[in-house]
Short mmCIF file of C-alpha atoms in Angstrom, two decimals:
data_model
loop_
_atom_site.label_atom_id
_atom_site.label_comp_id
_atom_site.label_asym_id
_atom_site.label_seq_id
_atom_site.Cartn_x
_atom_site.Cartn_y
_atom_site.Cartn_z
CA MET A 1 -37.06 -3.19 18.23
CA PRO A 2 -40.57 -3.88 16.62
CA HIS A 3 -38.81 -5.17 13.52
CA ILE A 4 -36.73 -7.82 15.68
CA ALA A 5 -39.97 -9.03 17.32
CA THR A 6 -41.85 -9.49 14.16
CA ARG A 7 -38.88 -11.59 12.60
CA LEU A 8 -38.40 -13.85 15.71
CA ILE A 9 -42.07 -14.66 16.10
CA GLY A 10 -42.63 -15.12 12.33
CA LEU A 11 -39.54 -17.79 12.48
CA ALA A 12 -41.26 -19.34 15.64
CA LEU A 13 -44.67 -19.62 13.86
CA LEU A 14 -43.21 -21.29 10.79
CA THR A 15 -41.02 -24.01 12.87
CA ALA A 16 -43.49 -24.54 15.85
CA PRO A 17 -45.74 -27.02 13.89
CA ALA A 18 -42.83 -29.07 12.75
CA CYS A 19 -41.22 -29.39 16.05
CA ALA A 20 -44.71 -30.27 17.51
CA LEU A 21 -45.12 -33.03 15.07
CA ALA A 22 -41.51 -34.36 15.41
CA GLU A 23 -41.26 -34.36 19.26
CA ASP A 24 -43.15 -36.10 21.96
CA HIS A 25 -44.92 -33.66 24.41
CA ASN A 26 -46.84 -33.73 27.80
CA ASP A 27 -50.05 -32.16 28.09
CA ALA A 28 -51.38 -30.32 30.88
CA PHE A 29 -54.82 -28.26 31.61
CA GLU A 30 -55.02 -25.11 33.59
CA PHE A 31 -57.42 -22.23 34.38
CA TRP A 32 -55.87 -18.74 34.45
CA LEU A 33 -57.31 -15.27 35.69
CA ASN A 34 -55.88 -12.06 35.07
CA PRO A 35 -57.46 -8.78 36.74
CA SER A 36 -55.77 -5.50 36.76
CA ALA A 37 -56.38 -1.90 37.46
CA SER A 38 -54.84 1.24 35.83
CA PHE A 39 -54.57 4.74 36.94
CA ASP A 40 -53.81 7.74 35.00
CA LEU A 41 -51.09 10.28 36.40
CA ASP A 42 -51.26 12.69 33.35
CA ASP A 43 -52.16 12.59 29.73
CA ASN A 44 -49.13 10.34 28.89
CA THR A 45 -48.49 8.46 32.12
CA GLY A 46 -49.98 5.67 34.21
CA LEU A 47 -49.80 3.24 36.82
CA GLU A 48 -51.08 -0.44 36.59
CA ILE A 49 -51.39 -3.01 39.08
CA GLU A 50 -51.69 -6.43 37.19
CA THR A 51 -52.33 -9.90 39.02
CA ALA A 52 -52.67 -13.33 37.84
CA GLN A 53 -54.03 -16.55 39.35
CA ARG A 54 -52.98 -19.71 37.64
CA PHE A 55 -54.63 -23.01 38.71
CA ARG A 56 -52.91 -26.24 37.53
CA SER A 57 -53.93 -29.98 38.01
CA ALA A 58 -51.85 -31.51 41.01
CA SER A 59 -51.36 -34.70 39.10
CA ASP A 60 -48.78 -33.07 36.63
CA GLY A 61 -46.64 -31.69 39.33
CA ARG A 62 -46.64 -28.12 38.50
CA PRO A 63 -47.51 -25.63 41.17
CA ASP A 64 -50.41 -23.15 41.22
CA THR A 65 -48.82 -19.67 40.56
CA TYR A 66 -49.92 -16.13 41.88
CA PHE A 67 -48.21 -12.89 41.05
CA ALA A 68 -48.76 -9.01 41.31
CA ARG A 69 -47.01 -6.39 39.21
CA LEU A 70 -46.81 -2.74 39.81
CA TRP A 71 -46.23 -1.03 36.22
CA LEU A 72 -45.40 2.37 35.44
CA ASN A 73 -46.55 3.25 31.82
CA GLN A 74 -45.15 6.15 29.58
CA ASP A 75 -46.72 6.77 26.12
CA VAL A 76 -44.09 8.22 24.07
CA SER A 77 -46.23 8.60 20.81
CA ASP A 78 -50.09 7.85 19.84
CA ALA A 79 -48.70 4.10 18.82
CA ASP A 80 -45.60 3.54 21.30
CA THR A 81 -45.31 2.89 24.98
CA LEU A 82 -42.57 2.26 27.37
CA SER A 83 -42.96 0.49 30.61
CA GLY A 84 -41.27 -0.90 33.65
CA ALA A 85 -42.57 -3.18 36.50
CA ILE A 86 -41.46 -5.14 39.47
CA GLU A 87 -43.33 -8.22 40.02
CA ARG A 88 -43.39 -10.75 43.06
CA ARG A 89 -44.45 -14.40 41.98
CA ILE A 90 -45.54 -16.77 44.45
CA ASN A 91 -45.19 -20.71 43.07
CA ASP A 92 -47.26 -22.93 45.52
CA GLY A 93 -44.77 -25.59 46.59
CA ALA A 94 -41.91 -24.47 44.65
CA ALA A 95 -39.35 -21.46 44.57
CA ASN A 96 -40.71 -17.92 44.73
CA GLU A 97 -39.48 -15.19 42.49
CA THR A 98 -38.98 -11.46 42.06
CA ARG A 99 -38.89 -10.08 38.70
CA PHE A 100 -37.85 -6.67 37.24
CA LEU A 101 -39.44 -5.89 33.72
CA GLN A 102 -38.84 -3.26 30.90
CA GLN A 103 -40.79 -3.29 27.98
CA MET A 104 -42.07 -1.62 24.62
CA THR A 105 -45.20 -1.89 23.01
CA THR A 106 -46.45 -0.61 19.78
CA ARG A 107 -49.58 -0.41 17.62
CA HIS A 108 -49.56 -0.42 13.65
CA GLY A 109 -53.15 -0.51 12.69
CA ILE A 110 -54.54 -3.92 13.60
CA LEU A 111 -50.96 -5.23 14.52
CA ARG A 112 -49.32 -5.35 18.02
CA THR A 113 -46.00 -5.78 19.17
CA ARG A 114 -44.35 -6.07 22.31
CA LEU A 115 -40.75 -6.68 23.37
CA ARG A 116 -40.09 -7.43 27.05
CA LEU A 117 -36.79 -8.01 29.14
CA GLU A 118 -36.85 -9.57 32.25
CA GLN A 119 -34.54 -10.10 35.26
CA ARG A 120 -35.45 -12.95 37.38
CA LEU A 121 -34.64 -13.62 41.01
CA VAL A 122 -35.60 -16.88 41.95
CA ASP A 123 -35.38 -17.71 45.64
CA GLY A 124 -32.45 -20.24 46.22
CA ALA A 125 -31.05 -20.07 42.56
CA ASP A 126 -27.48 -19.67 41.53
CA ARG A 127 -27.61 -16.29 40.10
CA MET A 128 -30.07 -13.67 38.40
CA GLY A 129 -31.61 -14.91 35.12
CA LEU A 130 -32.25 -12.88 32.19
CA ARG A 131 -34.94 -13.50 29.49
CA LEU A 132 -36.20 -11.73 26.37
CA ARG A 133 -39.87 -12.20 25.39
CA PRO A 134 -40.82 -10.74 21.99
CA ARG A 135 -44.49 -10.85 21.07
CA LEU A 136 -46.55 -10.33 17.95
CA GLY A 137 -50.34 -10.12 17.64
CA ALA A 138 -53.43 -8.62 16.12
CA ALA A 139 -56.56 -6.90 17.39
CA VAL A 140 -59.20 -6.84 14.89
CA PRO A 141 -62.50 -4.59 15.52
CA LEU A 142 -65.73 -6.81 15.26
CA ASP A 143 -68.43 -4.26 15.22
CA GLU A 144 -68.69 -0.33 14.30
CA GLU A 145 -68.39 0.93 17.83
CA GLY A 146 -65.06 -1.04 18.44
CA ARG A 147 -66.32 -2.54 21.59
CA TRP A 148 -65.86 -6.09 20.45
CA SER A 149 -62.65 -7.42 19.12
CA PHE A 150 -60.80 -10.52 17.87
CA GLU A 151 -57.43 -10.79 19.61
CA THR A 152 -54.45 -13.25 18.92
CA ASP A 153 -50.74 -13.28 19.50
CA ALA A 154 -47.63 -15.46 19.66
CA GLU A 155 -44.68 -14.83 21.93
CA LEU A 156 -41.31 -16.41 22.26
CA PHE A 157 -39.28 -17.01 25.46
CA TRP A 158 -35.68 -16.52 24.82
CA THR A 159 -33.47 -17.32 27.93
CA LEU A 160 -30.20 -15.19 27.81
CA ARG A 161 -29.03 -16.37 31.06
CA GLY A 162 -30.48 -19.15 33.30
CA ASN A 163 -31.11 -18.90 37.03
CA ASN A 164 -28.89 -21.71 37.53
CA ARG A 165 -25.36 -22.78 35.82
CA ASP A 166 -26.94 -25.79 34.20
CA SER A 167 -30.38 -24.26 33.10
CA ASP A 168 -31.40 -24.45 29.50
CA GLU A 169 -30.68 -21.33 27.50
CA GLY A 170 -31.65 -19.94 24.15
CA LEU A 171 -35.31 -20.46 22.85
CA THR A 172 -37.00 -22.09 25.81
CA GLY A 173 -40.75 -21.69 25.02
CA LEU A 174 -43.66 -20.40 22.95
CA ARG A 175 -46.89 -18.91 23.99
CA THR A 176 -49.86 -18.56 21.79
CA GLN A 177 -53.39 -16.96 22.31
CA ILE A 178 -56.58 -16.41 20.70
CA GLY A 179 -59.76 -15.01 21.97
CA LEU A 180 -62.30 -12.10 22.31
CA GLY A 181 -62.22 -8.79 24.01
CA TYR A 182 -65.34 -6.66 24.72
CA GLU A 183 -65.07 -3.03 26.18
CA VAL A 184 -68.03 -2.84 28.63
CA ASN A 185 -67.65 0.70 29.02
CA ASP A 186 -64.90 3.58 29.49
CA ARG A 187 -63.68 2.00 32.70
CA LEU A 188 -64.20 -1.76 32.39
CA ALA A 189 -62.95 -4.29 29.73
CA LEU A 190 -63.35 -7.97 29.44
CA SER A 191 -61.42 -10.77 27.81
CA LEU A 192 -61.68 -14.58 27.24
CA ALA A 193 -59.03 -16.44 25.34
CA TYR A 194 -57.70 -19.88 25.04
CA LEU A 195 -53.70 -20.05 25.85
CA ARG A 196 -51.40 -22.64 24.71
CA GLN A 197 -47.74 -22.59 26.39
CA GLN A 198 -45.17 -24.98 25.22
CA ASP A 199 -41.92 -25.15 27.25
CA PHE A 200 -39.21 -26.77 25.32
CA GLU A 201 -37.16 -29.35 27.18
CA SER A 202 -33.90 -30.29 25.94
CA GLY A 203 -33.57 -33.71 28.42
CA GLY A 204 -37.16 -34.77 27.63
CA PRO A 205 -40.73 -34.45 26.07
CA ASP A 206 -41.84 -30.54 25.86
CA GLU A 207 -44.32 -29.58 28.57
CA VAL A 208 -47.60 -28.20 26.92
CA GLY A 209 -50.21 -26.24 28.98
CA HIS A 210 -53.71 -25.52 27.69
CA ALA A 211 -55.65 -22.95 29.65
CA PRO A 212 -58.72 -20.77 29.32
CA ILE A 213 -57.72 -17.12 30.54
CA ILE A 214 -60.14 -14.64 31.66
CA GLY A 215 -58.99 -11.01 31.86
CA VAL A 216 -60.70 -8.25 33.74
CA GLU A 217 -59.31 -4.46 33.16
CA PHE A 218 -60.58 -1.79 35.34
CA SER A 219 -59.50 1.80 34.58
CA PHE A 220 -59.65 4.90 37.02
#
């Protein structure tokens, strides 16, 4: 699976600049917060509560979004982790959503991969949607203690089945991030990144969101 993620995202990075130059798009500015807390159940198993608050300008017509996820994470080796989660997502002024998620994350030196499958149940939609999200990134230590790191990644959104019968399917989005991480101590880590989210629209200009994102991770 990591090889599939690497090839798909590599292709997206090669083609995305050409698409951006060739097509019009609408830009929107946002602000994201991403606090989370994790709890060890044993040496290889843990629970994580992840939340997000995404604030958007009312002028572009996109709703603020809030979600909470409960993750069960299982380390299957020193470099590989399998995870599953349930999520409830509130879209202020739009349809809310429940998601079930399964993913595999890997580490190869400074490289990071993630392959996530989502089952999406949108309130009032025709059916359950399916989406695949492969991601490729890197985390580069910036000091000898390893407390500071430079982090970047790119993620594809591949819709396998739309929530409505007339929904777009196939490659529907690309998300990229670049930023810094800092481990305050064994229990607290902070991150600050710039995020760009491009939603590919078949019937009009792409929607592009730009957001600073602040992450706060607690470990217990």
